[in-house]
Short mmCIF file of C-alpha atoms in Angstrom, two decimals:
data_model
loop_
_atom_site.label_atom_id
_atom_site.label_comp_id
_atom_site.label_asym_id
_atom_site.label_seq_id
_atom_site.Cartn_x
_atom_site.Cartn_y
_atom_site.Cartn_z
CA ASP A 1 195.50 115.58 8.79
CA ALA A 2 195.75 116.06 5.07
CA LYS A 3 198.94 117.60 3.71
CA THR A 4 198.47 120.88 1.87
CA THR A 5 200.50 122.52 -0.87
CA GLN A 6 200.41 126.27 -1.54
CA PRO A 7 202.53 128.51 -3.75
CA PRO A 8 205.08 130.38 -1.62
CA SER A 9 204.15 133.78 -2.99
CA MET A 10 201.68 135.59 -5.20
CA ASP A 11 200.87 139.13 -6.07
CA CYS A 12 197.73 140.91 -7.15
CA ALA A 13 196.77 144.42 -8.22
CA GLU A 14 194.72 146.46 -5.82
CA GLY A 15 191.03 146.28 -6.63
CA ARG A 16 191.33 143.02 -8.49
CA ALA A 17 190.30 139.59 -7.25
CA ALA A 18 193.03 137.60 -5.52
CA ASN A 19 192.74 133.85 -6.07
CA LEU A 20 194.85 131.74 -3.75
CA PRO A 21 195.09 128.02 -4.54
CA CYS A 22 195.60 125.11 -2.18
CA ASN A 23 196.07 121.43 -2.98
CA HIS A 24 194.92 118.86 -0.42
CA SER A 25 194.73 115.64 -2.40
CA THR A 26 194.75 113.36 0.68
CA ILE A 27 191.82 115.00 2.42
CA SER A 28 189.22 112.62 3.84
CA GLY A 29 185.55 112.88 3.07
CA ASN A 30 184.56 114.39 6.41
CA GLU A 31 187.47 116.79 6.80
CA TYR A 32 187.04 120.53 6.43
CA VAL A 33 189.25 123.02 4.63
CA TYR A 34 190.19 126.13 6.62
CA TRP A 35 191.85 129.37 5.62
CA TYR A 36 193.68 131.74 7.91
CA ARG A 37 195.83 134.78 7.31
CA GLN A 38 198.55 136.51 9.27
CA ILE A 39 199.18 140.18 8.75
CA HIS A 40 202.75 141.14 9.62
CA SER A 41 203.47 139.83 13.12
CA GLN A 42 199.92 139.75 14.41
CA GLY A 43 198.16 136.62 15.54
CA PRO A 44 196.69 134.62 12.65
CA GLN A 45 193.11 135.43 11.77
CA TYR A 46 190.46 132.92 10.75
CA ILE A 47 188.93 133.69 7.34
CA ILE A 48 186.61 130.92 6.21
CA HIS A 49 186.11 127.16 6.11
CA GLY A 50 184.09 124.63 4.16
CA LEU A 51 183.43 120.95 3.60
CA LYS A 52 181.99 120.39 0.14
CA ASN A 53 179.95 123.38 -0.91
CA ASN A 54 181.32 126.75 -1.83
CA GLU A 55 181.21 129.22 1.01
CA THR A 56 181.11 133.00 1.20
CA ASN A 57 181.33 135.43 4.06
CA GLU A 58 182.12 139.10 4.47
CA MET A 59 185.83 138.51 4.01
CA ALA A 60 186.16 136.00 1.22
CA SER A 61 184.79 133.14 -0.84
CA LEU A 62 185.96 129.55 -0.75
CA ILE A 63 185.65 127.35 -3.81
CA ILE A 64 186.21 123.62 -3.27
CA THR A 65 186.53 121.34 -6.27
CA GLU A 66 184.05 118.55 -6.67
CA ASP A 67 186.67 115.90 -5.88
CA ARG A 68 187.73 118.01 -2.85
CA LYS A 69 191.39 117.67 -3.73
CA SER A 70 191.92 121.39 -4.04
CA SER A 71 190.38 124.69 -3.12
CA THR A 72 190.70 128.38 -3.92
CA LEU A 73 190.33 131.31 -1.58
CA ILE A 74 189.00 134.37 -3.36
CA LEU A 75 189.39 137.91 -2.05
CA PRO A 76 187.00 139.67 -4.44
CA HIS A 77 188.45 143.19 -4.31
CA ALA A 78 191.93 143.08 -2.86
CA THR A 79 193.21 146.06 -0.92
CA LEU A 80 196.63 146.89 0.46
CA ARG A 81 195.40 145.71 3.84
CA ASP A 82 195.05 142.19 2.43
CA THR A 83 198.82 141.89 2.19
CA ALA A 84 199.53 138.91 4.45
CA VAL A 85 200.56 135.28 4.62
CA TYR A 86 197.61 133.00 3.88
CA TYR A 87 197.47 129.51 5.32
CA CYS A 88 195.32 126.65 4.11
CA ILE A 89 194.71 123.75 6.48
CA ALA A 90 192.82 120.64 5.49
CA GLY A 91 191.26 118.37 7.99
CA TYR A 92 191.70 117.83 11.65
CA SER A 93 189.70 115.77 14.05
CA SER A 94 188.48 117.14 17.32
CA ALA A 95 191.47 116.31 19.47
CA SER A 96 194.22 116.29 16.90
CA LYS A 97 197.26 118.41 16.31
CA ILE A 98 196.70 121.33 13.97
CA ILE A 99 199.78 121.83 11.86
CA PHE A 100 200.39 124.89 9.72
CA GLY A 101 202.34 124.77 6.48
CA SER A 102 204.40 127.58 5.03
CA GLY A 103 201.45 129.41 3.49
CA THR A 104 201.33 131.86 0.58
CA ARG A 105 202.71 135.36 0.95
CA LEU A 106 200.26 137.60 -0.89
CA SER A 107 201.45 141.03 -1.95
CA ILE A 108 198.95 143.60 -3.17
CA ARG A 109 200.44 146.19 -5.50
CA PRO A 110 198.90 149.67 -5.82
CA ASP B 1 187.45 138.99 18.70
CA ALA B 2 187.73 135.84 20.74
CA GLY B 3 188.48 136.51 24.42
CA ILE B 4 192.10 135.44 24.54
CA THR B 5 194.73 137.18 26.61
CA GLN B 6 198.38 136.30 26.51
CA SER B 7 200.73 137.50 29.21
CA PRO B 8 203.24 138.92 29.30
CA ARG B 9 203.23 140.56 25.87
CA HIS B 10 206.99 141.03 25.94
CA LYS B 11 209.67 139.43 28.05
CA VAL B 12 213.45 139.46 28.13
CA THR B 13 215.14 136.80 30.19
CA GLU B 14 218.56 135.26 30.62
CA THR B 15 219.71 131.85 29.51
CA GLY B 16 219.04 129.20 32.10
CA THR B 17 216.16 130.92 33.86
CA PRO B 18 212.66 129.44 33.99
CA VAL B 19 209.92 131.27 32.15
CA THR B 20 206.15 130.80 32.19
CA LEU B 21 203.82 132.22 29.60
CA ARG B 22 200.12 132.39 30.25
CA CYS B 23 197.15 132.08 27.94
CA HIS B 24 193.80 133.01 29.40
CA GLN B 25 190.45 132.59 27.62
CA THR B 26 186.97 133.73 28.50
CA GLU B 27 185.21 131.64 25.83
CA ASN B 28 185.04 128.34 27.74
CA HIS B 29 186.53 126.60 24.71
CA ARG B 30 187.74 123.06 25.16
CA TYR B 31 190.89 123.07 23.04
CA MET B 32 193.95 125.24 23.53
CA TYR B 33 197.23 125.37 21.63
CA TRP B 34 200.69 126.88 21.91
CA TYR B 35 202.63 127.77 18.75
CA ARG B 36 205.94 129.47 18.18
CA GLN B 37 206.93 131.53 15.18
CA ASP B 38 210.44 132.49 14.23
CA PRO B 39 211.44 135.11 11.63
CA GLY B 40 210.74 133.86 8.13
CA HIS B 41 209.06 130.74 9.38
CA GLY B 42 205.53 129.59 9.78
CA LEU B 43 203.77 128.51 12.94
CA ARG B 44 205.04 125.45 14.71
CA LEU B 45 202.92 123.61 17.26
CA ILE B 46 204.55 123.15 20.67
CA HIS B 47 201.83 121.56 22.82
CA TYR B 48 198.08 121.43 22.86
CA SER B 49 195.32 120.61 25.30
CA TYR B 50 192.02 118.86 24.70
CA GLY B 51 190.65 119.39 28.17
CA VAL B 52 191.56 120.12 31.77
CA LYS B 53 194.70 118.13 32.62
CA ASP B 54 194.71 116.61 29.11
CA THR B 55 197.66 117.71 27.02
CA ASP B 56 199.81 116.33 24.24
CA LYS B 57 203.00 117.14 22.40
CA GLY B 58 203.21 119.00 19.14
CA GLU B 59 205.99 119.29 16.56
CA VAL B 60 208.57 121.08 18.69
CA SER B 61 207.90 120.16 22.31
CA ASP B 62 211.48 119.59 23.55
CA GLY B 63 212.38 122.10 26.25
CA TYR B 64 208.76 123.04 26.93
CA SER B 65 206.12 121.83 29.35
CA VAL B 66 202.49 122.83 29.74
CA SER B 67 199.78 122.68 32.32
CA ARG B 68 196.06 123.18 32.25
CA SER B 69 194.49 123.00 35.68
CA LYS B 70 191.33 124.86 34.67
CA THR B 71 189.49 125.45 31.43
CA GLU B 72 190.44 129.09 31.04
CA ASP B 73 194.21 128.90 31.55
CA PHE B 74 196.92 127.15 29.55
CA LEU B 75 200.46 127.72 30.78
CA LEU B 76 203.63 127.20 28.78
CA THR B 77 206.85 126.77 30.77
CA LEU B 78 210.40 126.90 29.59
CA GLU B 79 212.20 125.07 32.38
CA SER B 80 215.59 126.50 31.49
CA ALA B 81 215.41 129.04 28.72
CA THR B 82 217.90 128.90 25.85
CA SER B 83 218.66 131.41 23.11
CA SER B 84 217.06 129.07 20.57
CA GLN B 85 213.75 129.64 22.33
CA THR B 86 213.78 133.32 21.44
CA SER B 87 210.59 133.58 19.45
CA VAL B 88 207.05 134.88 19.28
CA TYR B 89 204.63 132.58 21.03
CA PHE B 90 200.98 132.40 20.04
CA CYS B 91 198.15 130.80 21.93
CA ALA B 92 195.03 129.60 20.13
CA ILE B 93 191.69 128.24 21.24
CA ARG B 94 189.00 126.20 19.56
CA ASP B 95 185.50 125.17 20.53
CA ARG B 96 184.42 121.55 20.75
CA ALA B 97 182.31 121.48 17.57
CA ARG B 98 183.94 119.38 14.86
CA ASP B 99 184.35 122.23 12.41
CA SER B 100 185.28 124.95 14.86
CA PRO B 101 188.13 127.19 13.65
CA LEU B 102 191.11 128.35 15.66
CA HIS B 103 191.19 131.79 17.24
CA PHE B 104 194.54 133.26 18.15
CA GLY B 105 195.85 135.59 20.79
CA ASN B 106 198.12 138.55 20.05
CA GLY B 107 201.31 136.74 20.94
CA THR B 108 204.14 137.00 23.44
CA ARG B 109 207.54 138.13 22.22
CA LEU B 110 210.23 136.33 24.23
CA THR B 111 213.91 137.18 24.03
CA VAL B 112 216.45 134.95 25.74
CA THR B 113 219.83 136.62 26.11
#
């Protein structure tokens, strides 16, 4: 599994785009990047994942650099309900351990 | 939401007693995981399973054992609970496809007094 590095905390104004970075410089060519978030004490929620191309779904967009050493999760119009801890995980094989880092605590200010 | 049920949702037990937490899935997913989360900390992997009767240790497996006798159930047992095992325990499942994401249950809050 590739090691990931995320800033411990960020904040964003409500209605603006929240851009959360993640470094995963040791990722292998066939390993995916995944993003999850955990709101308060709930179970973590899957957001999005990608391999090489940028991805978008109803929750967010994922931008992966061409060298795949970093990625950015974009919440296009942040709301107060997006306040959570966001975890980036890079690469795991089918039967491997899936280890979470410390994540980024995102605060949305009114 | 993925069909994952954790039971019990809350439990208070005394030091030295055995405790079993259950994770039940209705998705027929191959992989199942147990994590714990303590205040101010992230998720730490305890054990995981990659099939019936196939399990392996995670980051913090000491004091815990698991069993998976059928696809839908993954049990986590604390043989002799200690206060340091007071935590919130999350179960997660994942399908067999290479890029399948994790889906989590709602957690079990365990207090060991």
